[in-house]
Short mmCIF file of C-alpha atoms in Angstrom, two decimals:
data_model
loop_
_atom_site.label_atom_id
_atom_site.label_comp_id
_atom_site.label_asym_id
_atom_site.label_seq_id
_atom_site.Cartn_x
_atom_site.Cartn_y
_atom_site.Cartn_z
CA MET A 1 -23.17 17.26 11.97
CA GLU A 2 -20.29 16.85 9.63
CA ASP A 3 -19.04 20.24 10.48
CA PHE A 4 -19.90 20.15 14.16
CA ARG A 5 -22.60 22.51 14.07
CA ARG A 6 -25.25 22.84 17.00
CA LYS A 7 -28.80 23.39 16.78
CA ALA A 8 -31.36 24.72 19.32
CA ARG A 9 -35.02 23.63 19.28
CA LEU A 10 -38.02 23.83 21.79
CA VAL A 11 -38.60 20.19 22.56
CA ALA A 12 -40.85 17.92 24.53
CA GLY A 13 -39.65 16.58 27.75
CA GLY A 14 -39.78 12.94 26.70
CA HIS A 15 -37.70 11.76 29.84
CA THR A 16 -40.81 12.43 31.91
CA THR A 17 -42.83 9.86 29.90
CA GLU A 18 -42.83 6.13 30.02
CA ALA A 19 -43.11 4.50 26.39
CA PRO A 20 -42.86 0.80 25.65
CA PRO A 21 -39.70 -0.29 23.56
CA THR A 22 -42.09 -1.24 20.75
CA LEU A 23 -42.90 2.40 20.36
CA THR A 24 -39.40 3.73 20.59
CA TYR A 25 -37.23 1.46 18.56
CA ALA A 26 -36.27 3.03 15.13
CA SER A 27 -33.37 1.46 12.87
CA VAL A 28 -31.39 3.17 10.11
CA VAL A 29 -29.82 1.71 7.09
CA SER A 30 -26.54 -0.05 7.83
CA ARG A 31 -23.32 1.29 6.56
CA GLU A 32 -22.63 -2.15 4.88
CA THR A 33 -25.86 -1.83 2.84
CA VAL A 34 -24.84 1.73 1.77
CA ARG A 35 -21.57 0.50 0.46
CA ILE A 36 -23.17 -2.37 -1.39
CA ALA A 37 -25.84 0.04 -2.84
CA LEU A 38 -23.19 2.44 -4.07
CA THR A 39 -21.34 -0.29 -5.81
CA MET A 40 -24.36 -1.69 -7.49
CA ALA A 41 -25.21 1.79 -8.67
CA ALA A 42 -21.81 2.02 -10.36
CA LEU A 43 -22.23 -1.58 -11.80
CA HIS A 44 -25.57 -0.82 -13.36
CA GLY A 45 -24.62 2.72 -14.46
CA LEU A 46 -27.40 4.26 -12.34
CA PRO A 47 -27.46 8.05 -11.11
CA ILE A 48 -27.96 8.79 -7.44
CA MET A 49 -29.75 11.70 -5.88
CA ALA A 50 -29.98 12.76 -2.17
CA ALA A 51 -32.57 14.71 -0.20
CA ASP A 52 -33.22 15.64 3.34
CA VAL A 53 -36.74 15.81 4.93
CA MET A 54 -37.48 19.26 6.37
CA ASN A 55 -38.53 19.17 10.01
CA ALA A 56 -38.78 15.54 9.81
CA TYR A 57 -40.35 14.21 13.10
CA VAL A 58 -42.92 16.88 13.25
CA THR A 59 -44.31 15.64 9.97
CA ALA A 60 -45.44 12.43 11.61
CA PRO A 61 -48.42 11.71 13.76
CA ASN A 62 -47.59 11.02 17.38
CA LYS A 63 -47.75 7.39 18.59
CA GLU A 64 -48.01 8.18 22.31
CA LYS A 65 -51.05 9.65 24.20
CA ILE A 66 -49.50 12.75 25.55
CA TRP A 67 -50.84 15.98 26.81
CA THR A 68 -49.30 19.26 28.33
CA THR A 69 -50.01 22.26 30.18
CA LEU A 70 -49.64 25.43 27.99
CA GLY A 71 -47.42 28.05 29.26
CA PRO A 72 -47.50 32.01 29.24
CA GLU A 73 -46.21 31.99 25.60
CA PHE A 74 -49.46 30.96 24.45
CA GLY A 75 -51.23 33.99 25.67
CA SER A 76 -54.95 33.72 26.61
CA ASP A 77 -54.67 29.84 26.27
CA CYS A 78 -52.12 29.71 29.18
CA GLY A 79 -52.92 27.11 31.66
CA LYS A 80 -55.14 25.03 29.32
CA LYS A 81 -54.36 21.41 28.59
CA ALA A 82 -53.39 20.55 25.12
CA ILE A 83 -53.07 17.24 23.39
CA ILE A 84 -49.81 16.58 21.33
CA VAL A 85 -50.82 15.10 18.04
CA ARG A 86 -47.27 15.42 16.15
CA ALA A 87 -44.15 13.41 16.93
CA LEU A 88 -42.24 16.49 18.72
CA TYR A 89 -38.59 16.32 19.03
CA GLY A 90 -37.66 14.99 22.49
CA LEU A 91 -40.37 12.47 22.61
CA LYS A 92 -39.06 8.97 23.06
CA SER A 93 -41.38 7.65 20.22
CA ALA A 94 -40.53 10.50 17.85
CA GLY A 95 -37.92 8.54 15.96
CA ALA A 96 -40.03 5.43 15.51
CA ALA A 97 -43.16 7.52 14.57
CA PHE A 98 -41.23 9.21 11.77
CA ARG A 99 -39.82 5.92 10.61
CA SER A 100 -43.19 4.50 10.42
CA HIS A 101 -44.48 7.43 8.65
CA LEU A 102 -41.79 7.34 6.11
CA GLY A 103 -42.42 3.70 5.48
CA GLU A 104 -46.18 4.50 4.57
CA CYS A 105 -44.79 6.93 2.04
CA MET A 106 -42.42 4.27 0.51
CA ARG A 107 -45.18 1.69 0.30
CA ASN A 108 -47.49 4.16 -1.44
CA LEU A 109 -44.63 4.72 -3.98
CA GLY A 110 -44.56 0.98 -4.73
CA TYR A 111 -41.49 0.18 -2.73
CA LYS A 112 -41.06 -2.60 -0.23
CA PRO A 113 -38.39 -2.94 2.53
CA CYS A 114 -35.53 -5.36 2.05
CA LEU A 115 -36.01 -8.49 4.25
CA ALA A 116 -32.27 -8.23 5.22
CA ASP A 117 -32.31 -4.32 5.94
CA PRO A 118 -35.68 -2.82 6.59
CA ASP A 119 -34.30 0.68 6.01
CA LEU A 120 -33.44 -0.15 2.33
CA TRP A 121 -36.56 0.10 0.19
CA MET A 122 -36.73 -1.74 -3.26
CA LYS A 123 -38.85 -1.57 -6.24
CA PRO A 124 -38.39 -3.59 -9.62
CA GLU A 125 -37.69 -1.07 -12.38
CA TYR A 126 -36.41 -1.16 -15.90
CA ASP A 127 -34.53 1.47 -18.02
CA PRO A 128 -36.56 2.02 -21.30
CA SER A 129 -33.56 3.31 -23.19
CA ASP A 130 -32.13 -0.24 -23.10
CA SER A 131 -34.86 -2.36 -21.51
CA PHE A 132 -32.37 -3.31 -18.59
CA LYS A 133 -34.12 -4.61 -15.64
CA TYR A 134 -32.90 -3.85 -12.08
CA TRP A 135 -33.93 -2.91 -8.61
CA SER A 136 -34.37 0.73 -7.82
CA TYR A 137 -33.30 1.43 -4.12
CA ILE A 138 -34.17 4.18 -1.54
CA LEU A 139 -31.95 4.19 1.45
CA CYS A 140 -33.19 5.83 4.54
CA TYR A 141 -30.95 7.13 7.51
CA VAL A 142 -33.54 8.93 9.65
CA ASP A 143 -34.27 11.94 7.59
CA ASP A 144 -31.30 11.53 4.86
CA ILE A 145 -32.48 9.85 1.68
CA LEU A 146 -30.54 8.41 -1.18
CA VAL A 147 -32.40 7.38 -4.28
CA ILE A 148 -30.77 4.99 -6.96
CA HIS A 149 -32.91 4.97 -10.13
CA HIS A 150 -32.49 5.63 -13.76
CA GLN A 151 -34.50 8.79 -13.25
CA PRO A 152 -33.97 9.66 -9.71
CA GLU A 153 -35.44 13.21 -10.04
CA ASP A 154 -38.97 11.78 -10.67
CA VAL A 155 -38.79 9.59 -7.51
CA ILE A 156 -37.47 12.70 -5.44
CA LYS A 157 -40.45 14.64 -6.69
CA MET A 158 -43.00 11.96 -5.55
CA ILE A 159 -41.39 11.95 -2.16
CA ASP A 160 -41.63 15.66 -1.96
CA LYS A 161 -45.36 15.36 -2.28
CA TYR A 162 -45.54 13.48 0.97
CA PHE A 163 -42.82 15.21 2.88
CA PRO A 164 -41.43 18.57 2.24
CA LEU A 165 -37.80 18.44 1.35
CA LYS A 166 -35.04 20.93 2.08
CA PRO A 167 -34.36 22.81 -1.11
CA GLY A 168 -30.78 23.00 -0.75
CA SER A 169 -30.30 19.25 0.06
CA VAL A 170 -31.96 17.87 -3.40
CA GLY A 171 -29.43 16.87 -5.98
CA LYS A 172 -26.12 14.88 -6.49
CA PRO A 173 -25.08 13.56 -3.11
CA ASP A 174 -22.44 15.75 -1.49
CA MET A 175 -22.19 14.98 2.29
CA TYR A 176 -23.45 11.73 3.69
CA LEU A 177 -23.09 10.32 7.21
CA GLY A 178 -19.94 12.76 7.61
CA THR A 179 -18.31 11.85 4.40
CA LYS A 180 -17.83 13.68 1.18
CA LEU A 181 -19.69 11.44 -1.55
CA ARG A 182 -18.64 11.97 -4.90
CA GLU A 183 -18.66 10.21 -8.46
CA ILE A 184 -15.29 9.67 -9.73
CA THR A 185 -14.05 8.62 -13.26
CA PHE A 186 -11.08 6.44 -13.81
CA THR A 187 -8.67 7.09 -16.61
CA ASN A 188 -10.34 4.28 -18.61
CA GLY A 189 -13.67 6.21 -18.58
CA GLU A 190 -15.33 3.89 -16.03
CA LYS A 191 -17.18 5.46 -13.18
CA ALA A 192 -17.58 4.79 -9.43
CA TRP A 193 -18.67 6.26 -6.20
CA ALA A 194 -16.17 7.26 -3.61
CA MET A 195 -16.36 8.32 0.00
CA SER A 196 -13.88 10.70 1.60
CA PRO A 197 -14.16 11.32 5.35
CA SER A 198 -11.38 14.02 5.05
CA LYS A 199 -13.66 16.85 6.13
CA TYR A 200 -14.71 14.87 9.26
CA VAL A 201 -11.10 13.96 9.96
CA GLN A 202 -9.94 17.50 9.65
CA GLU A 203 -12.60 19.01 11.97
CA SER A 204 -11.82 16.24 14.59
CA VAL A 205 -8.19 16.85 14.58
CA SER A 206 -8.73 20.67 14.80
CA ASN A 207 -11.07 20.15 17.70
CA CYS A 208 -8.55 17.91 19.41
CA VAL A 209 -5.72 20.29 19.10
CA LYS A 210 -7.64 23.06 20.57
CA HIS A 211 -8.90 20.88 23.56
CA VAL A 212 -5.29 19.60 24.21
CA LYS A 213 -3.97 23.22 24.20
CA ALA A 214 -6.63 24.42 26.49
CA ASN A 215 -7.01 21.65 29.02
CA MET A 216 -3.84 19.16 28.67
CA SER A 217 -0.94 21.10 27.48
CA ASP A 218 0.98 20.55 30.78
CA MET A 219 0.85 16.85 30.08
CA PHE A 220 0.06 15.94 26.54
CA ASN A 221 0.62 17.27 22.97
CA LEU A 222 0.38 15.91 19.36
CA PRO A 223 3.67 15.02 17.76
CA LYS A 224 5.01 17.28 15.03
CA LYS A 225 5.33 14.44 12.73
CA ALA A 226 3.62 11.03 12.64
CA ILE A 227 4.37 8.82 9.64
CA ASN A 228 2.55 5.84 11.19
CA PRO A 229 -0.61 5.77 13.46
CA PHE A 230 1.40 4.41 16.47
CA PRO A 231 4.75 5.43 17.94
CA THR A 232 7.53 2.90 16.92
CA ASP A 233 7.42 -0.50 18.96
CA TYR A 234 4.40 0.86 21.11
CA GLU A 235 2.48 -2.00 22.68
CA PRO A 236 -0.81 -0.73 24.43
CA MET A 237 -1.40 -3.92 26.48
CA GLU A 238 2.18 -3.58 28.17
CA ASP A 239 1.62 0.09 29.03
CA GLY A 240 2.42 0.70 32.63
CA THR A 241 2.31 4.46 32.83
CA PRO A 242 -0.08 6.17 35.62
CA GLU A 243 -3.71 6.05 35.07
CA LEU A 244 -5.72 9.08 33.76
CA ASP A 245 -7.82 11.12 36.02
CA ALA A 246 -11.58 11.09 35.50
CA GLU A 247 -11.62 14.22 33.25
CA HIS A 248 -8.83 13.07 31.00
CA ALA A 249 -10.29 9.60 30.89
CA SER A 250 -13.60 10.88 29.70
CA TYR A 251 -11.80 12.66 26.90
CA TYR A 252 -9.95 9.63 25.93
CA GLN A 253 -13.25 7.69 25.59
CA GLN A 254 -14.52 10.56 23.42
CA LEU A 255 -11.47 10.35 21.06
CA ILE A 256 -11.83 6.52 20.79
CA GLY A 257 -15.57 7.04 19.79
CA ILE A 258 -14.61 9.66 17.26
CA MET A 259 -11.83 7.37 15.76
CA ARG A 260 -14.22 4.43 15.80
CA TRP A 261 -16.61 6.36 13.44
CA MET A 262 -13.78 7.24 11.24
CA VAL A 263 -13.12 3.64 10.86
CA GLU A 264 -16.65 3.05 9.92
CA ILE A 265 -16.70 5.68 7.29
CA GLY A 266 -13.57 4.65 5.59
CA ARG A 267 -10.33 5.11 7.58
CA ILE A 268 -9.66 1.40 7.52
CA ASP A 269 -5.85 1.95 7.81
CA ILE A 270 -6.21 2.89 11.54
CA ASP A 271 -8.68 0.19 12.52
CA THR A 272 -6.09 -2.15 14.37
CA GLN A 273 -4.55 0.61 16.33
CA VAL A 274 -8.03 2.07 17.47
CA SER A 275 -9.25 -1.45 18.34
CA MET A 276 -6.16 -1.95 20.34
CA LEU A 277 -6.64 1.41 22.27
CA ALA A 278 -10.51 0.67 22.57
CA SER A 279 -9.63 -2.34 24.79
CA HIS A 280 -8.42 0.34 27.50
CA VAL A 281 -11.30 2.63 27.62
CA ALA A 282 -12.40 1.41 31.19
CA LEU A 283 -8.97 2.19 32.67
CA PRO A 284 -6.88 4.22 30.33
CA ARG A 285 -3.41 5.29 31.14
CA GLN A 286 -1.19 8.23 30.05
CA GLY A 287 0.60 6.16 27.61
CA HIS A 288 -2.83 5.23 26.04
CA MET A 289 -3.75 8.94 25.77
CA SER A 290 -0.35 9.70 24.07
CA ALA A 291 -0.96 6.85 21.55
CA ALA A 292 -4.32 8.24 20.80
CA LEU A 293 -3.04 11.61 20.29
CA HIS A 294 -0.32 10.10 17.98
CA ILE A 295 -3.18 8.64 15.90
CA MET A 296 -4.75 12.16 15.54
CA ALA A 297 -1.38 13.56 14.56
CA TYR A 298 -1.10 10.76 11.86
CA LEU A 299 -4.55 11.80 10.68
CA ARG A 300 -3.55 15.41 10.70
CA ASP A 301 -0.75 14.61 8.15
CA HIS A 302 -2.62 12.04 6.15
CA HIS A 303 -6.38 13.30 6.25
CA ASN A 304 -6.77 13.13 2.57
CA SER A 305 -8.21 9.65 1.72
CA ARG A 306 -11.01 8.19 -0.54
CA MET A 307 -12.49 4.66 -0.45
CA VAL A 308 -13.74 3.83 -3.89
CA PHE A 309 -16.60 1.42 -4.41
CA ASP A 310 -15.18 0.06 -7.60
CA ALA A 311 -17.75 -2.25 -9.35
CA HIS A 312 -15.17 -3.69 -11.77
CA GLU A 313 -14.99 -7.51 -11.92
CA PRO A 314 -11.86 -8.60 -10.09
CA GLU A 315 -9.13 -10.59 -11.59
CA ILE A 316 -9.59 -14.03 -9.91
CA VAL A 317 -7.45 -16.90 -10.97
CA LYS A 318 -9.93 -19.64 -10.57
CA SER A 319 -7.56 -22.35 -11.24
CA ASP A 320 -6.00 -21.57 -7.81
CA PHE A 321 -9.18 -22.71 -6.02
CA LYS A 322 -9.33 -26.44 -6.37
CA LYS A 323 -12.82 -28.28 -6.16
CA TYR A 324 -13.06 -31.64 -4.72
CA ASP A 325 -15.66 -34.36 -4.10
CA TRP A 326 -16.81 -33.91 -0.52
CA GLN A 327 -19.69 -36.38 -0.65
CA GLU A 328 -18.15 -38.91 1.67
CA PHE A 329 -17.29 -36.32 4.35
CA TYR A 330 -20.06 -34.02 4.45
CA ARG A 331 -22.99 -35.95 2.74
CA ASP A 332 -25.55 -33.68 1.14
CA ALA A 333 -23.92 -30.54 2.38
CA LYS A 334 -25.69 -27.65 0.33
CA GLU A 335 -25.87 -23.86 0.85
CA ALA A 336 -29.08 -22.73 2.32
CA LEU A 337 -30.74 -20.50 -0.18
CA PRO A 338 -33.72 -18.33 0.70
CA PRO A 339 -36.76 -19.33 -1.44
CA ASN A 340 -37.67 -15.85 -2.08
CA MET A 341 -34.67 -14.33 -3.87
CA PRO A 342 -35.86 -11.49 -6.04
CA ALA A 343 -32.70 -11.71 -8.54
CA ARG A 344 -32.65 -8.74 -10.94
CA GLY A 345 -29.62 -7.12 -12.57
CA ARG A 346 -26.00 -8.24 -12.99
CA ALA A 347 -24.20 -10.80 -10.88
CA VAL A 348 -21.35 -10.12 -8.46
CA ASP A 349 -18.27 -11.91 -6.84
CA LEU A 350 -17.33 -11.89 -3.14
CA ARG A 351 -13.75 -12.18 -1.93
CA LEU A 352 -12.69 -12.55 1.63
CA TYR A 353 -9.16 -11.76 2.78
CA VAL A 354 -8.39 -13.09 6.30
CA ASP A 355 -5.59 -13.26 8.74
CA SER A 356 -4.68 -13.47 12.46
CA ASP A 357 -1.86 -12.41 14.63
CA HIS A 358 -1.11 -15.45 16.97
CA ALA A 359 -0.88 -14.50 20.60
CA GLY A 360 -0.44 -10.76 19.69
CA ASP A 361 -1.55 -9.48 23.11
CA LYS A 362 1.35 -9.95 25.22
CA VAL A 363 -0.63 -10.01 28.39
CA THR A 364 -3.55 -12.32 27.85
CA ARG A 365 -1.93 -14.03 24.76
CA ARG A 366 -5.06 -13.76 22.86
CA SER A 367 -4.88 -13.54 19.11
CA ARG A 368 -6.51 -10.94 16.55
CA THR A 369 -8.86 -11.64 13.90
CA GLY A 370 -8.71 -9.37 10.73
CA TYR A 371 -10.53 -9.59 7.48
CA ILE A 372 -11.58 -7.46 4.64
CA ILE A 373 -14.57 -8.41 2.31
CA TYR A 374 -14.77 -7.18 -1.19
CA LEU A 375 -17.75 -6.94 -3.38
CA ASN A 376 -16.32 -7.15 -6.93
CA SER A 377 -13.47 -4.72 -6.35
CA ALA A 378 -15.14 -2.62 -3.54
CA PRO A 379 -14.30 -3.25 0.04
CA ILE A 380 -17.78 -3.35 1.89
CA GLN A 381 -16.74 -4.71 5.35
CA TRP A 382 -13.87 -5.10 7.51
CA LEU A 383 -12.76 -6.00 11.04
CA SER A 384 -9.87 -5.97 13.38
CA LYS A 385 -10.89 -7.60 16.76
CA LYS A 386 -9.21 -9.57 19.47
CA GLN A 387 -10.28 -13.32 19.60
CA SER A 388 -12.39 -14.38 22.57
CA THR A 389 -10.28 -17.26 23.32
CA VAL A 390 -6.61 -18.08 23.74
CA GLU A 391 -5.32 -20.38 20.98
CA THR A 392 -2.29 -22.48 21.53
CA SER A 393 -1.11 -22.47 17.88
CA VAL A 394 -0.98 -20.29 14.76
CA PHE A 395 -3.12 -23.00 13.11
CA GLY A 396 -5.85 -22.59 15.69
CA ALA A 397 -5.89 -18.77 15.54
CA GLU A 398 -5.92 -18.69 11.80
CA PHE A 399 -8.84 -21.29 11.77
CA VAL A 400 -10.72 -19.07 14.31
CA ALA A 401 -10.23 -16.03 12.12
CA MET A 402 -11.26 -17.72 8.95
CA LYS A 403 -14.40 -19.12 10.48
CA HIS A 404 -15.48 -15.58 11.91
CA GLY A 405 -14.89 -14.24 8.14
CA ILE A 406 -16.88 -17.01 6.53
CA GLU A 407 -19.71 -16.42 8.91
CA THR A 408 -19.79 -12.78 8.23
CA VAL A 409 -19.76 -13.50 4.34
CA ARG A 410 -22.53 -15.93 4.82
CA GLY A 411 -24.74 -13.00 6.27
CA ILE A 412 -23.55 -10.87 3.33
CA ARG A 413 -24.51 -13.47 0.72
CA TYR A 414 -27.95 -13.45 2.28
CA LYS A 415 -28.35 -9.70 2.16
CA LEU A 416 -27.07 -9.54 -1.46
CA ARG A 417 -29.82 -11.99 -2.54
CA MET A 418 -32.48 -10.24 -0.49
CA MET A 419 -31.38 -7.02 -2.31
CA GLY A 420 -32.10 -8.84 -5.60
CA ILE A 421 -28.32 -9.17 -6.51
CA GLU A 422 -27.17 -12.49 -8.01
CA VAL A 423 -24.41 -14.34 -6.36
CA ASP A 424 -23.85 -17.43 -8.40
CA ASN A 425 -20.09 -18.02 -7.52
CA PRO A 426 -18.62 -19.16 -4.17
CA THR A 427 -16.84 -16.64 -2.04
CA TYR A 428 -13.14 -16.83 -2.83
CA VAL A 429 -11.31 -16.95 0.39
CA TYR A 430 -7.61 -15.98 0.68
CA GLY A 431 -5.54 -16.92 3.72
CA ASP A 432 -1.73 -16.93 4.22
CA ASN A 433 -1.42 -19.88 6.37
CA MET A 434 -0.75 -22.98 4.27
CA SER A 435 -1.86 -25.64 6.91
CA VAL A 436 -5.20 -23.84 7.20
CA VAL A 437 -5.72 -23.56 3.50
CA THR A 438 -4.71 -27.28 2.92
CA ASN A 439 -7.12 -28.63 5.69
CA SER A 440 -9.95 -26.14 4.45
CA SER A 441 -9.77 -27.24 0.76
CA LYS A 442 -8.65 -30.96 0.84
CA PRO A 443 -11.28 -33.51 2.02
CA GLU A 444 -8.58 -36.21 3.06
CA SER A 445 -6.90 -33.69 5.38
CA GLN A 446 -7.02 -34.83 9.06
CA LEU A 447 -7.40 -32.66 12.12
CA LYS A 448 -4.83 -33.57 14.80
CA LYS A 449 -5.82 -30.97 17.28
CA LYS A 450 -9.44 -31.85 18.51
CA CYS A 451 -9.69 -28.56 20.36
CA ASN A 452 -9.99 -26.70 16.99
CA SER A 453 -12.71 -29.15 15.69
CA ILE A 454 -15.69 -26.66 15.66
CA TYR A 455 -13.75 -24.09 13.74
CA TYR A 456 -12.28 -26.79 11.33
CA HIS A 457 -15.65 -28.41 10.58
CA ALA A 458 -17.42 -24.92 10.16
CA VAL A 459 -14.96 -23.88 7.46
CA ARG A 460 -14.81 -27.20 5.65
CA GLU A 461 -18.56 -27.59 5.54
CA SER A 462 -18.67 -24.08 4.00
CA VAL A 463 -16.21 -25.30 1.31
CA ALA A 464 -18.10 -28.68 0.89
CA MET A 465 -21.54 -27.02 0.23
CA GLY A 466 -19.96 -24.57 -2.51
CA GLU A 467 -20.43 -21.46 -0.34
CA SER A 468 -16.73 -20.72 -0.30
CA LEU A 469 -13.46 -21.85 -1.88
CA VAL A 470 -9.98 -21.33 -0.09
CA SER A 471 -6.67 -20.48 -1.58
CA HIS A 472 -3.32 -19.40 -0.50
CA ILE A 473 -2.02 -15.76 -0.75
CA SER A 474 1.40 -14.52 0.21
CA THR A 475 1.40 -12.52 3.41
CA ASP A 476 3.07 -9.67 1.75
CA LYS A 477 0.12 -9.33 -0.49
CA ASN A 478 -2.64 -10.00 1.92
CA PRO A 479 -4.57 -6.71 2.85
CA ALA A 480 -5.96 -8.36 5.91
CA ASP A 481 -2.37 -8.31 7.52
CA LEU A 482 -3.12 -4.70 7.90
CA MET A 483 -6.00 -5.56 10.25
CA THR A 484 -4.05 -7.72 12.70
CA LYS A 485 -0.66 -6.01 13.09
CA THR A 486 0.69 -2.51 13.44
CA LEU A 487 2.79 -2.67 10.24
CA VAL A 488 5.26 0.16 9.28
CA GLY A 489 7.28 1.13 6.29
CA VAL A 490 7.18 -0.20 2.75
CA LYS A 491 4.77 -2.99 3.60
CA ARG A 492 2.25 -0.83 5.35
CA ARG A 493 2.33 1.78 2.43
CA PHE A 494 1.83 -1.08 -0.13
CA LEU A 495 -1.35 -2.52 1.70
CA VAL A 496 -2.77 0.97 2.47
CA SER A 497 -2.54 2.01 -1.05
CA LYS A 498 -4.53 -0.96 -2.07
CA LEU A 499 -7.39 0.03 -0.03
CA LEU A 500 -7.46 3.80 0.04
CA TYR A 501 -7.01 6.29 -2.81
CA ASP A 502 -5.22 9.71 -2.51
CA ILE A 503 -3.17 8.88 0.46
CA TYR A 504 -0.03 8.15 -1.67
CA ASP A 505 -1.18 8.40 -5.41
CA ASP A 506 -4.14 8.95 -7.61
CA HIS A 507 -4.71 5.25 -8.60
CA GLY A 508 -5.52 6.17 -12.20
CA ILE A 509 -8.35 8.54 -11.31
CA ALA A 510 -8.93 11.20 -13.70
CA LYS A 511 -8.40 14.64 -12.23
CA GLN A 512 -12.02 16.12 -11.21
#
């Protein structure tokens, strides 16, 4: 779908059948897991190969009991009843049937599903060349397969015995989930994997330009130049322009969906603006449409970007993170560790940068939470979201954001451990509000506003159990500031350049 091609198939009319949810649910590997796996491949120096299963669904046996009446295209058998034994495209259970069939293949190859993500398949391996022990991964996104192994060709050949693979799809990964996936080399010789959504962005912008010219040119157009995602001083929540008609509102919703996917595949620099506009999909106005087209114009002018999953160990000044005795305040607080952690390979560090924009919504006065989570030096998770409650102080809004970020990191720590990745150190949390940092890290600090007690104790208990440590960072250097405010100028350029490559410079990557 990365180039917006359309396919035609003779499919079953699955909408006429009734299948229970247990037969229809089919999950795929999460994007977060993909980012973690790419980072670990670079950390362990393991090659990656990709493959695409040919005619995926019809390779699986059908899970439903379905029959049909043959049509005239079957010649002399026309009118006869036929039992469908394969998971035809169109059947509600086809996706789940193929996933189950693929799972049997993985188990026969000695792989087992990760307990934190059942579409990541794991197998203990070692590289004979240096006796390095690690976990081999197979990531399954429907019929798209990524193999991380010291000899991925052998694994691909074994999978090909179970499922016919498209010949042109086997090899080093190129396009994955709408992004160009490529191994890059830093000037120091170290390697990492990078995702670039440039092709998807350019195709999306091109389609947008065509649609606007054909259907909306009397009302809207893309600006000729867009340095920033939003027009200067634009506030979506205060927009009082006329409401869009049904046709234009439907297209606005399409644009938001397209841009949300861009954020998922790496365009972290537009997350805040897209999140703000997404709050108005139920009743969009003309000003919202103009702002959405302004973002598309910005993407047209800045389509080239790469998110690099750099596995280098980050520079953490551990003396900035003070440790105290919490025994009198949170007695016996201890991080809950799963009993079946299959640790194998090198350990990693986690960092959380968190921020909030107090009362940023001028209408509801709700604040915005923003955070970015790094695995070593690779961004693996990010968020820009309006908070669900109104906080009366900056202190409260910052504590809400930090509690949300720490809860997310807690899930990531569990996932890493279930993926066989060692997490020995606490998560290093950076915030730019000194009051919150002090109240989070010093046991003797007292809470004066009882309305913030839940967030206050949730964060402090995380610190007390050794799950996280909190330190202060200047707001000018906090990348999470990009996730809460519509920044412009030098500060925006500085923070974006810390997250994405190729928009402004080459970041010391060797020319490929």
